[in-house]
PDB file of N, CA and C in Angstrom:
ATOM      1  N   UNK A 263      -1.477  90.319  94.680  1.00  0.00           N
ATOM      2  CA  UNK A 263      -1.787  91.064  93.462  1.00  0.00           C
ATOM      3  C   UNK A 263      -1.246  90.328  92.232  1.00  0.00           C
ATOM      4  N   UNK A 264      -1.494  90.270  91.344  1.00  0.00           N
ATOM      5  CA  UNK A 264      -1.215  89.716  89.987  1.00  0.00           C
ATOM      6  C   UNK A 264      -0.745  91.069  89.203  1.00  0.00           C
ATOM      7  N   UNK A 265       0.479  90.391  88.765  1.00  0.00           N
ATOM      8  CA  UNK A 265       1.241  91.204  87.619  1.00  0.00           C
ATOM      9  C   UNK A 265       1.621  90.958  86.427  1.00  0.00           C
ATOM     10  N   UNK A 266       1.460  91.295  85.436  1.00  0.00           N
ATOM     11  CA  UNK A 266       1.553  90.979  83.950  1.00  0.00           C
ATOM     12  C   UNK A 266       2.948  91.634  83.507  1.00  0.00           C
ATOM     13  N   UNK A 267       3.388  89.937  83.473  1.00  0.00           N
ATOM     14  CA  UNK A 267       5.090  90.332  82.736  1.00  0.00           C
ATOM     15  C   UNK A 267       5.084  89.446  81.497  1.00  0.00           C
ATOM     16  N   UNK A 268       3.782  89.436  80.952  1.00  0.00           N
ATOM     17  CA  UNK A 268       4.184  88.608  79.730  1.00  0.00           C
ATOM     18  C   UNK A 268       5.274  90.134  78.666  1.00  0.00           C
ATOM     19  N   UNK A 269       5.016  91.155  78.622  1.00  0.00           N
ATOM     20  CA  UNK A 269       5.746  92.261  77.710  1.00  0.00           C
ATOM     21  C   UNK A 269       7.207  92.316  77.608  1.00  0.00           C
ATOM     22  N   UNK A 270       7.801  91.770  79.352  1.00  0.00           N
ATOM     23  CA  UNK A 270       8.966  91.531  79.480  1.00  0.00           C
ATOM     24  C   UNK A 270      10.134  90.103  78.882  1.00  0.00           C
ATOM     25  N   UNK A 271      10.748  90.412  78.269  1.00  0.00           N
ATOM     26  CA  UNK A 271      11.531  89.893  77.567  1.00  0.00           C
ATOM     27  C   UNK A 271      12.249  89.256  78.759  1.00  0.00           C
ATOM     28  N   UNK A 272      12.483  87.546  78.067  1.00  0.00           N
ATOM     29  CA  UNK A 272      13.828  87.215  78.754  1.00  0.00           C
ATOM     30  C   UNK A 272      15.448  88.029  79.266  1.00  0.00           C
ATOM     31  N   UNK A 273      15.829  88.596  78.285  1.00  0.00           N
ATOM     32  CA  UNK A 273      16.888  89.071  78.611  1.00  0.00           C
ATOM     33  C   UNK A 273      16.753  91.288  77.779  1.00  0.00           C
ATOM     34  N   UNK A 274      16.490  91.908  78.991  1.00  0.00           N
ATOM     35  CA  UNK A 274      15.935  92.850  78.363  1.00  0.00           C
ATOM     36  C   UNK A 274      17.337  94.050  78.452  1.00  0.00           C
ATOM     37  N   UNK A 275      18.633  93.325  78.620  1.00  0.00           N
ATOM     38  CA  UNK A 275      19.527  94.305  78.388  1.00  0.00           C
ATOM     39  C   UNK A 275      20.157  93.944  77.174  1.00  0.00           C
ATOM     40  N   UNK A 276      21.166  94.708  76.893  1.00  0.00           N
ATOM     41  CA  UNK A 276      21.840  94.101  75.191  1.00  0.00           C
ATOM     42  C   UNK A 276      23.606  94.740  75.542  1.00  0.00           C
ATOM     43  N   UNK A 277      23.696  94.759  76.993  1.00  0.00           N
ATOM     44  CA  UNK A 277      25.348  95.133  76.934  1.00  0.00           C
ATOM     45  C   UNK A 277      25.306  95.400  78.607  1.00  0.00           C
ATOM     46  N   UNK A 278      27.034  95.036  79.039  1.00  0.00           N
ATOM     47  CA  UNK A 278      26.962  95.532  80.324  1.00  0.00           C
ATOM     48  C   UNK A 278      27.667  96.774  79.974  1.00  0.00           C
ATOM     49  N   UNK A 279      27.042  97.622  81.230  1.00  0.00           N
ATOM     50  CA  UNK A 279      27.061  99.450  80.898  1.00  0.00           C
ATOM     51  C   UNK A 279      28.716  99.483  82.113  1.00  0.00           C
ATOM     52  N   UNK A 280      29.130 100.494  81.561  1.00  0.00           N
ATOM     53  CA  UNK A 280      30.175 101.245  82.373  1.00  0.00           C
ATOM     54  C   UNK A 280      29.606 101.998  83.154  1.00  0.00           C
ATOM     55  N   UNK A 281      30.584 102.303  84.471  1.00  0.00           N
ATOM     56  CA  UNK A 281      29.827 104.052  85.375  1.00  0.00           C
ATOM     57  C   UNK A 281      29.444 104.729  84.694  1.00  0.00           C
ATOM     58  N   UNK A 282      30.062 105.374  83.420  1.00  0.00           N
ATOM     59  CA  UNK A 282      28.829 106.695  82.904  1.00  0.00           C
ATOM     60  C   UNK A 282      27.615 106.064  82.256  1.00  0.00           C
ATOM     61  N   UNK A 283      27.406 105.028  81.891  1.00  0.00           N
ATOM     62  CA  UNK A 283      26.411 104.473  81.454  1.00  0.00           C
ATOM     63  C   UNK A 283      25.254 104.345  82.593  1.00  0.00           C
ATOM     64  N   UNK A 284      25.789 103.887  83.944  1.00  0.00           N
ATOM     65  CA  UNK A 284      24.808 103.888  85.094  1.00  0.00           C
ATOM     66  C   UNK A 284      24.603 104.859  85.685  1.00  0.00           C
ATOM     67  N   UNK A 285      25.544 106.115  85.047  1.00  0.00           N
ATOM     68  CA  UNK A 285      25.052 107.548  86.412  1.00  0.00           C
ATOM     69  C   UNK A 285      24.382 108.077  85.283  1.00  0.00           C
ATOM     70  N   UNK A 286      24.575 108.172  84.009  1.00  0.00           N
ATOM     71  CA  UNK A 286      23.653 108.844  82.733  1.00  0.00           C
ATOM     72  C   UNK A 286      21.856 108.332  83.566  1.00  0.00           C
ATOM     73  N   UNK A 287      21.992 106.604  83.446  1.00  0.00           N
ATOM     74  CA  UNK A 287      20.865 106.238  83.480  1.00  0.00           C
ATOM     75  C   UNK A 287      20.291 106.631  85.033  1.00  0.00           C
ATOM     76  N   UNK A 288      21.297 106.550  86.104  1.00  0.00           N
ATOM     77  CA  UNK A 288      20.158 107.572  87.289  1.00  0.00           C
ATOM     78  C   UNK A 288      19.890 108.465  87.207  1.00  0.00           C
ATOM     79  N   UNK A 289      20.333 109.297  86.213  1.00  0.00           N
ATOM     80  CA  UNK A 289      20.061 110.962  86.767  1.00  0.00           C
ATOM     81  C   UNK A 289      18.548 110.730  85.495  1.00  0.00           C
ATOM     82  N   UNK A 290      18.530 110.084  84.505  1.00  0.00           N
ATOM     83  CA  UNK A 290      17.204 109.915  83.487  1.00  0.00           C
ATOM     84  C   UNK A 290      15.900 109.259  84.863  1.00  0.00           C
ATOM     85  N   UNK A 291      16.157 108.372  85.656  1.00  0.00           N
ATOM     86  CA  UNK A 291      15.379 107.803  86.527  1.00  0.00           C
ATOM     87  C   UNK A 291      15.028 108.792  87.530  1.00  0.00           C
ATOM     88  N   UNK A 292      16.204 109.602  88.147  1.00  0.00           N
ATOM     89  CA  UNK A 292      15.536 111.029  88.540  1.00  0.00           C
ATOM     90  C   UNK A 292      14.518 112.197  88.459  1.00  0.00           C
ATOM     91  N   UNK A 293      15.099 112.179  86.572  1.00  0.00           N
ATOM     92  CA  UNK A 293      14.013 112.796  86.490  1.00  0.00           C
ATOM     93  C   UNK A 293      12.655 112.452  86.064  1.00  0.00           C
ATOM     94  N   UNK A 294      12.427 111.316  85.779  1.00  0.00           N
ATOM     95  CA  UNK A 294      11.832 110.377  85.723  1.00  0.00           C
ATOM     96  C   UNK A 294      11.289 110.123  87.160  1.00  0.00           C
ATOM     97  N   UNK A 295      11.225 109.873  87.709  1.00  0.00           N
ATOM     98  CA  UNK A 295      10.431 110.240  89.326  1.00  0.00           C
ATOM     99  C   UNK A 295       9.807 111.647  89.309  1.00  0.00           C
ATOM    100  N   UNK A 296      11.032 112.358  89.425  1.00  0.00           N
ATOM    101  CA  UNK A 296      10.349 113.842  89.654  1.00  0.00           C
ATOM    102  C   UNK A 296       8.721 114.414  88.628  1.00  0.00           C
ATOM    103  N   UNK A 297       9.161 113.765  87.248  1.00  0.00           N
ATOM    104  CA  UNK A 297       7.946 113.948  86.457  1.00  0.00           C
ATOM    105  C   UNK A 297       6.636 113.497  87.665  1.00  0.00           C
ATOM    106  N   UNK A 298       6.656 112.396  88.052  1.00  0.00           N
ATOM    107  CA  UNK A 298       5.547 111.867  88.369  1.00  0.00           C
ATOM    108  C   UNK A 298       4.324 112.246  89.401  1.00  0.00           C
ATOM    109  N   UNK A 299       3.370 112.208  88.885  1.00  0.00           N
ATOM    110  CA  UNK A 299       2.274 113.346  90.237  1.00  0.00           C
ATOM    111  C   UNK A 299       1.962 112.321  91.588  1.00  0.00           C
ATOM    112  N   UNK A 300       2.400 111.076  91.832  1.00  0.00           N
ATOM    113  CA  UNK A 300       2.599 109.995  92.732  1.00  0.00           C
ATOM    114  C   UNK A 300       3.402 110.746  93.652  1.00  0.00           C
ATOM    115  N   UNK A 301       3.119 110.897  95.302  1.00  0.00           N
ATOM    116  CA  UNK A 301       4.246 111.111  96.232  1.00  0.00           C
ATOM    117  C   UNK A 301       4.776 110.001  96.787  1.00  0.00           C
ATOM    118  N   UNK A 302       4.527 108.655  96.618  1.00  0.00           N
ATOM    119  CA  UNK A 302       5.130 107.542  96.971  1.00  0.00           C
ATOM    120  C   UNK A 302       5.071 106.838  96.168  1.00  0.00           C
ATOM    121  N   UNK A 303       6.397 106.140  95.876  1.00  0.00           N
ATOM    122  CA  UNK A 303       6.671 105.264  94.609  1.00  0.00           C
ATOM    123  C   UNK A 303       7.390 104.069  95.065  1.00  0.00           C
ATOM    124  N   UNK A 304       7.090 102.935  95.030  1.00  0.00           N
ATOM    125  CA  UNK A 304       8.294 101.812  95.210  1.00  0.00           C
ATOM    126  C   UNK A 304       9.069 101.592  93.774  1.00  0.00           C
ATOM    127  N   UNK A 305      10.304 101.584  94.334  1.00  0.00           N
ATOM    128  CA  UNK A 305      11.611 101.669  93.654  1.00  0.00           C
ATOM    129  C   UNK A 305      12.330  99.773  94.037  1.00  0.00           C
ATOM    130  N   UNK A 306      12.030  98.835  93.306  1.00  0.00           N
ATOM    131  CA  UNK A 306      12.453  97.578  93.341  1.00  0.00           C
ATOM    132  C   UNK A 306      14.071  97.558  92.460  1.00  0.00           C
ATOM    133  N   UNK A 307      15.060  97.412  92.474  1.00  0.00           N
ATOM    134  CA  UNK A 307      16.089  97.523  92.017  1.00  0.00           C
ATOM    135  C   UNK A 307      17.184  96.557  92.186  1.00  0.00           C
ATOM    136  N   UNK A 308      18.002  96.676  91.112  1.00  0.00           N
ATOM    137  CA  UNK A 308      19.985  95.473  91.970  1.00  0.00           C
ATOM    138  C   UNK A 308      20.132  96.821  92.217  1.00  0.00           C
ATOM    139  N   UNK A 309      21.423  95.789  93.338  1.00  0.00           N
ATOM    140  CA  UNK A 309      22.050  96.526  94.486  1.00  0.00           C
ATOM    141  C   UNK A 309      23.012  97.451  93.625  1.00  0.00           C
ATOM    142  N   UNK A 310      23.801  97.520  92.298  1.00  0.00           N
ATOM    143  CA  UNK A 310      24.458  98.293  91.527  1.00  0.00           C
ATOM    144  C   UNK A 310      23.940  99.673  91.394  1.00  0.00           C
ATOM    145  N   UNK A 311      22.723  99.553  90.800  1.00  0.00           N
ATOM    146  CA  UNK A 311      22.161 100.561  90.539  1.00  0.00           C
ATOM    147  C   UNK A 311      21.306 101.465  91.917  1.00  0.00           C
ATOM    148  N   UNK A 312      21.245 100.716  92.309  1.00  0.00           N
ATOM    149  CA  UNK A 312      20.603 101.482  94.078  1.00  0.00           C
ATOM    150  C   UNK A 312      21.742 101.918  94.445  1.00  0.00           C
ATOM    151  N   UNK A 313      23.138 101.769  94.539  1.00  0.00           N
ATOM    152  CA  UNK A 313      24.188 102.122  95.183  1.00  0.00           C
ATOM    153  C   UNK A 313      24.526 103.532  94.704  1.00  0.00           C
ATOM    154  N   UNK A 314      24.175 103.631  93.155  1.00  0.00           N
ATOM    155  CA  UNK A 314      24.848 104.507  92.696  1.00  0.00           C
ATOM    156  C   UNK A 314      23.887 105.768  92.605  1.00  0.00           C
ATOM    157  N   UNK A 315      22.014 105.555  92.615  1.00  0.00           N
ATOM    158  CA  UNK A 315      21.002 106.160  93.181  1.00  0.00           C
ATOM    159  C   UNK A 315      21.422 107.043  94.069  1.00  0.00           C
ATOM    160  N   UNK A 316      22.004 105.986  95.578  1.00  0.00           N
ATOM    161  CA  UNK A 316      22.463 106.901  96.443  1.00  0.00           C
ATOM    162  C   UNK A 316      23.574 107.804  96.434  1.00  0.00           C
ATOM    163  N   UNK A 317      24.482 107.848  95.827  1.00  0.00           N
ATOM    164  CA  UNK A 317      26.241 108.464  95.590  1.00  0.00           C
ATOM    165  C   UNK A 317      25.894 109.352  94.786  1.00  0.00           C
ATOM    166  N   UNK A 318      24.601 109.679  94.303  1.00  0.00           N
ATOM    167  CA  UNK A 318      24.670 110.940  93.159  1.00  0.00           C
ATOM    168  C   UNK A 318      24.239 112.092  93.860  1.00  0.00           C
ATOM    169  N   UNK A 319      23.871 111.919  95.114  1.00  0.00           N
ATOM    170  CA  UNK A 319      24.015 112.829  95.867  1.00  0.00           C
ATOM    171  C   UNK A 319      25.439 113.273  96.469  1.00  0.00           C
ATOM    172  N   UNK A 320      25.999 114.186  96.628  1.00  0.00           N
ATOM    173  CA  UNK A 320      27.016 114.335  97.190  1.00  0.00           C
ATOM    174  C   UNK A 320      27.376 114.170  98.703  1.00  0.00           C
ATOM    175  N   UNK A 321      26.964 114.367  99.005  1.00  0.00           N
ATOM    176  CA  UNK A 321      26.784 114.138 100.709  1.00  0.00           C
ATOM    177  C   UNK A 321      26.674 112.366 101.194  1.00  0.00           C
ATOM    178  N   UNK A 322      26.130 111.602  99.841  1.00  0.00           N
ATOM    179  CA  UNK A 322      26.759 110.260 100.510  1.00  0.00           C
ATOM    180  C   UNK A 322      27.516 109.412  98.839  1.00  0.00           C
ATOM    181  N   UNK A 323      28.596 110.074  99.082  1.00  0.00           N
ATOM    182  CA  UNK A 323      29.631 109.956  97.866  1.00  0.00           C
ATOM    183  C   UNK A 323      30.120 108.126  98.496  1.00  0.00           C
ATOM    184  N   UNK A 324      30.303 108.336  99.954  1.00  0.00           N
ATOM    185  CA  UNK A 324      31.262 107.657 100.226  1.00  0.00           C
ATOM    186  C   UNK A 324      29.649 105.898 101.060  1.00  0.00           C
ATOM    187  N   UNK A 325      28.855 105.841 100.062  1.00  0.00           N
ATOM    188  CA  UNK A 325      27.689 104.940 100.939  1.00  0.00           C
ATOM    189  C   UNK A 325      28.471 103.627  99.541  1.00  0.00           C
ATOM    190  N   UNK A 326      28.606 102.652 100.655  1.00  0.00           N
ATOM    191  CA  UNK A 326      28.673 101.369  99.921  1.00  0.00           C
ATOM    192  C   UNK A 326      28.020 100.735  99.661  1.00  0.00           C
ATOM    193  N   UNK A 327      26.551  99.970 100.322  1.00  0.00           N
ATOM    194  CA  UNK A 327      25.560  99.368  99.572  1.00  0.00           C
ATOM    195  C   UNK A 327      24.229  99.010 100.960  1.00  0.00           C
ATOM    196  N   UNK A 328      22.745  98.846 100.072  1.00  0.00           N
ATOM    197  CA  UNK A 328      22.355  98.024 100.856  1.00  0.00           C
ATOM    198  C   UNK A 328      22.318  96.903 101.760  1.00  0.00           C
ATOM    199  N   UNK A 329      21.638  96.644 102.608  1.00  0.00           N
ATOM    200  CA  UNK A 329      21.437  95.180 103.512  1.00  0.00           C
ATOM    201  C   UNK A 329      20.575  94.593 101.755  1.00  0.00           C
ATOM    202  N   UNK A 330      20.835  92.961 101.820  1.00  0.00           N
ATOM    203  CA  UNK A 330      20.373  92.178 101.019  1.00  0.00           C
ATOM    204  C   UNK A 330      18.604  92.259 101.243  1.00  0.00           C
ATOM    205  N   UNK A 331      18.241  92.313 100.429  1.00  0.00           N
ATOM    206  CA  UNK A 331      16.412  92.991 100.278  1.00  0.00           C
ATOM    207  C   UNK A 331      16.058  93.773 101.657  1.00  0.00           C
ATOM    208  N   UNK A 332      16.868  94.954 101.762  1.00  0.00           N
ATOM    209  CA  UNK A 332      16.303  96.099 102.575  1.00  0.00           C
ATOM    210  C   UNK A 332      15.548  96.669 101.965  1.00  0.00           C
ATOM    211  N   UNK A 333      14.365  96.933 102.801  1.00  0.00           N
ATOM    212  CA  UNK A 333      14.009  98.040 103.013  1.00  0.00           C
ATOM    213  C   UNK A 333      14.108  99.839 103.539  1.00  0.00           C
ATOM    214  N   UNK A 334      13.844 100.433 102.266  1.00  0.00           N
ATOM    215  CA  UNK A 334      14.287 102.005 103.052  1.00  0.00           C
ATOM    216  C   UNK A 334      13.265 102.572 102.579  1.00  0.00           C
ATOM    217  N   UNK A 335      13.187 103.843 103.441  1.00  0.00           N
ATOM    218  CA  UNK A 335      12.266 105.392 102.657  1.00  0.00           C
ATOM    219  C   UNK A 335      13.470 106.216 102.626  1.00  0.00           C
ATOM    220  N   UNK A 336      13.143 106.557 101.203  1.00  0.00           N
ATOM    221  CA  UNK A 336      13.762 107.275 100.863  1.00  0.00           C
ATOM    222  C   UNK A 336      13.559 108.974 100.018  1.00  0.00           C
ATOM    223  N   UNK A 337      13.730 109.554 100.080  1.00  0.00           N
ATOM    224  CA  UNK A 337      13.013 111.291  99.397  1.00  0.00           C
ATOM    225  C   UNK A 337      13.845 111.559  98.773  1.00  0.00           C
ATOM    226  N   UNK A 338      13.260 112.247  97.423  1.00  0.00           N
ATOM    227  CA  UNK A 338      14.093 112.916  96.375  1.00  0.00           C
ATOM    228  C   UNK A 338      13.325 114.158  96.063  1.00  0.00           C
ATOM    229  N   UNK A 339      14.506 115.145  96.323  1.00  0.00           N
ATOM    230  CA  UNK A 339      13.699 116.625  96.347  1.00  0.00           C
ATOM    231  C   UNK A 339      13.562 117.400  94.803  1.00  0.00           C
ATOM    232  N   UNK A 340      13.189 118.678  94.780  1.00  0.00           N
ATOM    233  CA  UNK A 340      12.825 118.931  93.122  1.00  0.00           C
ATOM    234  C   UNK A 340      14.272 118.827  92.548  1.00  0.00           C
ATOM    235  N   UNK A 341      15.094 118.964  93.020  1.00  0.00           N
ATOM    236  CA  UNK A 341      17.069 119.574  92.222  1.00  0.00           C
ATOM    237  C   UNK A 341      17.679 118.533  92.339  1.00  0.00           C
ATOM    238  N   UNK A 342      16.620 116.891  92.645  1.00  0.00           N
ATOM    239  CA  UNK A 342      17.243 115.530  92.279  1.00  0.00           C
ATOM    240  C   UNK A 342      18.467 115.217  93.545  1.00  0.00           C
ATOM    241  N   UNK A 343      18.247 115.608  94.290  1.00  0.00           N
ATOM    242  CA  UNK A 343      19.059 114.924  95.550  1.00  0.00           C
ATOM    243  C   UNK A 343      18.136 114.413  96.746  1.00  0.00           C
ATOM    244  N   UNK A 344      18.842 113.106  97.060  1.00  0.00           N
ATOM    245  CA  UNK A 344      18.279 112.293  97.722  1.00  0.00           C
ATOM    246  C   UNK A 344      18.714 112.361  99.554  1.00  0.00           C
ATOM    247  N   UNK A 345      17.807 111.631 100.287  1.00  0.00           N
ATOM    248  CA  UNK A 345      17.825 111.957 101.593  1.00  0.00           C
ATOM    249  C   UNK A 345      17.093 110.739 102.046  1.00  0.00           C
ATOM    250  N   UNK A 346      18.310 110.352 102.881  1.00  0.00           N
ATOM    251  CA  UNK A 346      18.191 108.969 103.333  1.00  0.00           C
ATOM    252  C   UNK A 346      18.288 108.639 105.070  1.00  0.00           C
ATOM    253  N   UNK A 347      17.490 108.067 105.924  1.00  0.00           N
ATOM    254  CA  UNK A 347      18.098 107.750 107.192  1.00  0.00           C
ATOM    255  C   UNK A 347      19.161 107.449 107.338  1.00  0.00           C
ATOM    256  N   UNK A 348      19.492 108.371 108.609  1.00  0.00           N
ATOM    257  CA  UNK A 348      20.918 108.076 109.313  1.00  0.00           C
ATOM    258  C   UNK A 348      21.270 106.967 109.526  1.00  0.00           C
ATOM    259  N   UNK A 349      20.657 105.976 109.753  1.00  0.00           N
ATOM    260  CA  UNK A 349      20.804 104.671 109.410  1.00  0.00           C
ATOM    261  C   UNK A 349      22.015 104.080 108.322  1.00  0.00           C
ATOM    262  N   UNK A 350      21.403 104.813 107.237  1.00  0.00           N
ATOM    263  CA  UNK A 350      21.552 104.224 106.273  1.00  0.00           C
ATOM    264  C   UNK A 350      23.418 104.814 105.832  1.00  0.00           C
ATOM    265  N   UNK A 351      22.993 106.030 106.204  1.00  0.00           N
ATOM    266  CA  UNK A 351      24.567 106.657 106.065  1.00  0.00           C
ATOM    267  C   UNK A 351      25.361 106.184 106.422  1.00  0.00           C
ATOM    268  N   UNK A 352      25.455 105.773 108.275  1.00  0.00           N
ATOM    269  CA  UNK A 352      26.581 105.313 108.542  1.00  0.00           C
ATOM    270  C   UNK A 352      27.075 103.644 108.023  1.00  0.00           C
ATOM    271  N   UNK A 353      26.470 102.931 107.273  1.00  0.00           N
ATOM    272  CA  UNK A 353      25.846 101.996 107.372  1.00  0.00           C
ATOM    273  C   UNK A 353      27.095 101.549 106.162  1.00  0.00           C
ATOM    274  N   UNK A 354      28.321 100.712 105.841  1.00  0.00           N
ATOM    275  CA  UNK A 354      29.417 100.815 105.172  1.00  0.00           C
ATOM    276  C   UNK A 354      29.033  99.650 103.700  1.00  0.00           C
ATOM    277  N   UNK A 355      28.775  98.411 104.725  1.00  0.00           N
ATOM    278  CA  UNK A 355      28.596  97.267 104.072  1.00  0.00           C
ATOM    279  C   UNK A 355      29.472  96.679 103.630  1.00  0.00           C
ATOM    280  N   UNK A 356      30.142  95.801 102.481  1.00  0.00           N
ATOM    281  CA  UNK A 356      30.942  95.283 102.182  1.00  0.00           C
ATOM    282  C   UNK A 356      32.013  96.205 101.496  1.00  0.00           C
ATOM    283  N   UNK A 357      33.167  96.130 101.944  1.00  0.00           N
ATOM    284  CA  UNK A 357      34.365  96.617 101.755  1.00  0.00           C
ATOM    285  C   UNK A 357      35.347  96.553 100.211  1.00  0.00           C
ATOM    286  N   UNK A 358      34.290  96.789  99.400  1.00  0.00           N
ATOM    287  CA  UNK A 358      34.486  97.057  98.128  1.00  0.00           C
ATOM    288  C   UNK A 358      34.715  98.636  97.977  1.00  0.00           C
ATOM    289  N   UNK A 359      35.756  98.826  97.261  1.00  0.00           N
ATOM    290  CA  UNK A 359      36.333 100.586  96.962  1.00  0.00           C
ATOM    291  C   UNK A 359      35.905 100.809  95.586  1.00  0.00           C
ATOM    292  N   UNK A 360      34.880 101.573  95.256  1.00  0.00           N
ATOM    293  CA  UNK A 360      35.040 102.150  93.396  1.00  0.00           C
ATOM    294  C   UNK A 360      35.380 103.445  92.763  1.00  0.00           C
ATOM    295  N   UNK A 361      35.986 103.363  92.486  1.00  0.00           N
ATOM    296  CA  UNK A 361      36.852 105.334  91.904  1.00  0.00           C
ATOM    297  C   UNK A 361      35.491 105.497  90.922  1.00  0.00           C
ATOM    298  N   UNK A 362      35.522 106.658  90.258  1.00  0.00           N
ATOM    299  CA  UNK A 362      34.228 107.110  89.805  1.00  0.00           C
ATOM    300  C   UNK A 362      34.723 106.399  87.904  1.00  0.00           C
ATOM    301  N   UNK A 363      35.882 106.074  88.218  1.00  0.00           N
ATOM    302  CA  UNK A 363      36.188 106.122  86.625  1.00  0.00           C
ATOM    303  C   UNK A 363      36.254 104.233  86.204  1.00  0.00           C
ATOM    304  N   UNK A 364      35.976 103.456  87.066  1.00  0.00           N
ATOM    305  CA  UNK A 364      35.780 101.740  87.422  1.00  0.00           C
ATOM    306  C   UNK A 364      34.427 101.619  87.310  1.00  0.00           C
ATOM    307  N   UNK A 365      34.048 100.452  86.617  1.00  0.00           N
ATOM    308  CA  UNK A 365      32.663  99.543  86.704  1.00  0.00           C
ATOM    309  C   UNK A 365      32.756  99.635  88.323  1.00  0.00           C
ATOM    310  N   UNK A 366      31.475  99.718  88.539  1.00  0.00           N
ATOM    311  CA  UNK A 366      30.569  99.620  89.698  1.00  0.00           C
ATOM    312  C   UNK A 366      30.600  98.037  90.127  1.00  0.00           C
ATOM    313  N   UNK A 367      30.526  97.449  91.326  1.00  0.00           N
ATOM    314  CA  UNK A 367      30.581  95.871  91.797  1.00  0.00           C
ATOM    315  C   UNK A 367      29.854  95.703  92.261  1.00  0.00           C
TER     316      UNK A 367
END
């Protein structure tokens, strides 16, 4: 398929964001899905922001990160919580710790 990224800018951020800057911006991408009349959406992402996708659910507070270009299905219900294979839960990854109040790694 051919994709048109001439619109996209070389460098299309203008600051690195803190945790509330990245959980502000998932819960906007939340609802931002939920708007959409699409029941399947691919979600291409860094591993930062996918990590923290998943942790805004409560139930996987404690998920450390993807496999390097995994693939998952994943569901997000109307009240914005996500539901992921068991797989994926037990699944630790690299042994990085982040308190909620630390940049994300």
């Amino acid at each position: 398929p051919h994709f048109d990224c001439e619109g996209v800018q070389e460098m299309w951020w203008t600051e690195i964001e803190n945790y509330r800057q990245v959980t502000d911006r998932v819960e906007e991408f939340k609802r931002f899905l939920n708007s959409r009349p699409e029941t399947n959406i691919a979600v291409v992402s860094h591993g930062v922001f996918l990590k923290t996708l998943v942790r805004s659910t409560d139930q996987y507070r404690g998920f450390r990160s993807f496999k390097n270009c995994e693939c998952v299905r994943v569901t997000l219900d109307e009240q914005g919580n996500l539901h992921v294979p068991d797989f994926i839960r037990q699944y630790t990854g690299p042994r990085e710790l982040i308190n909620e109040q630390s940049e994300p790694t």
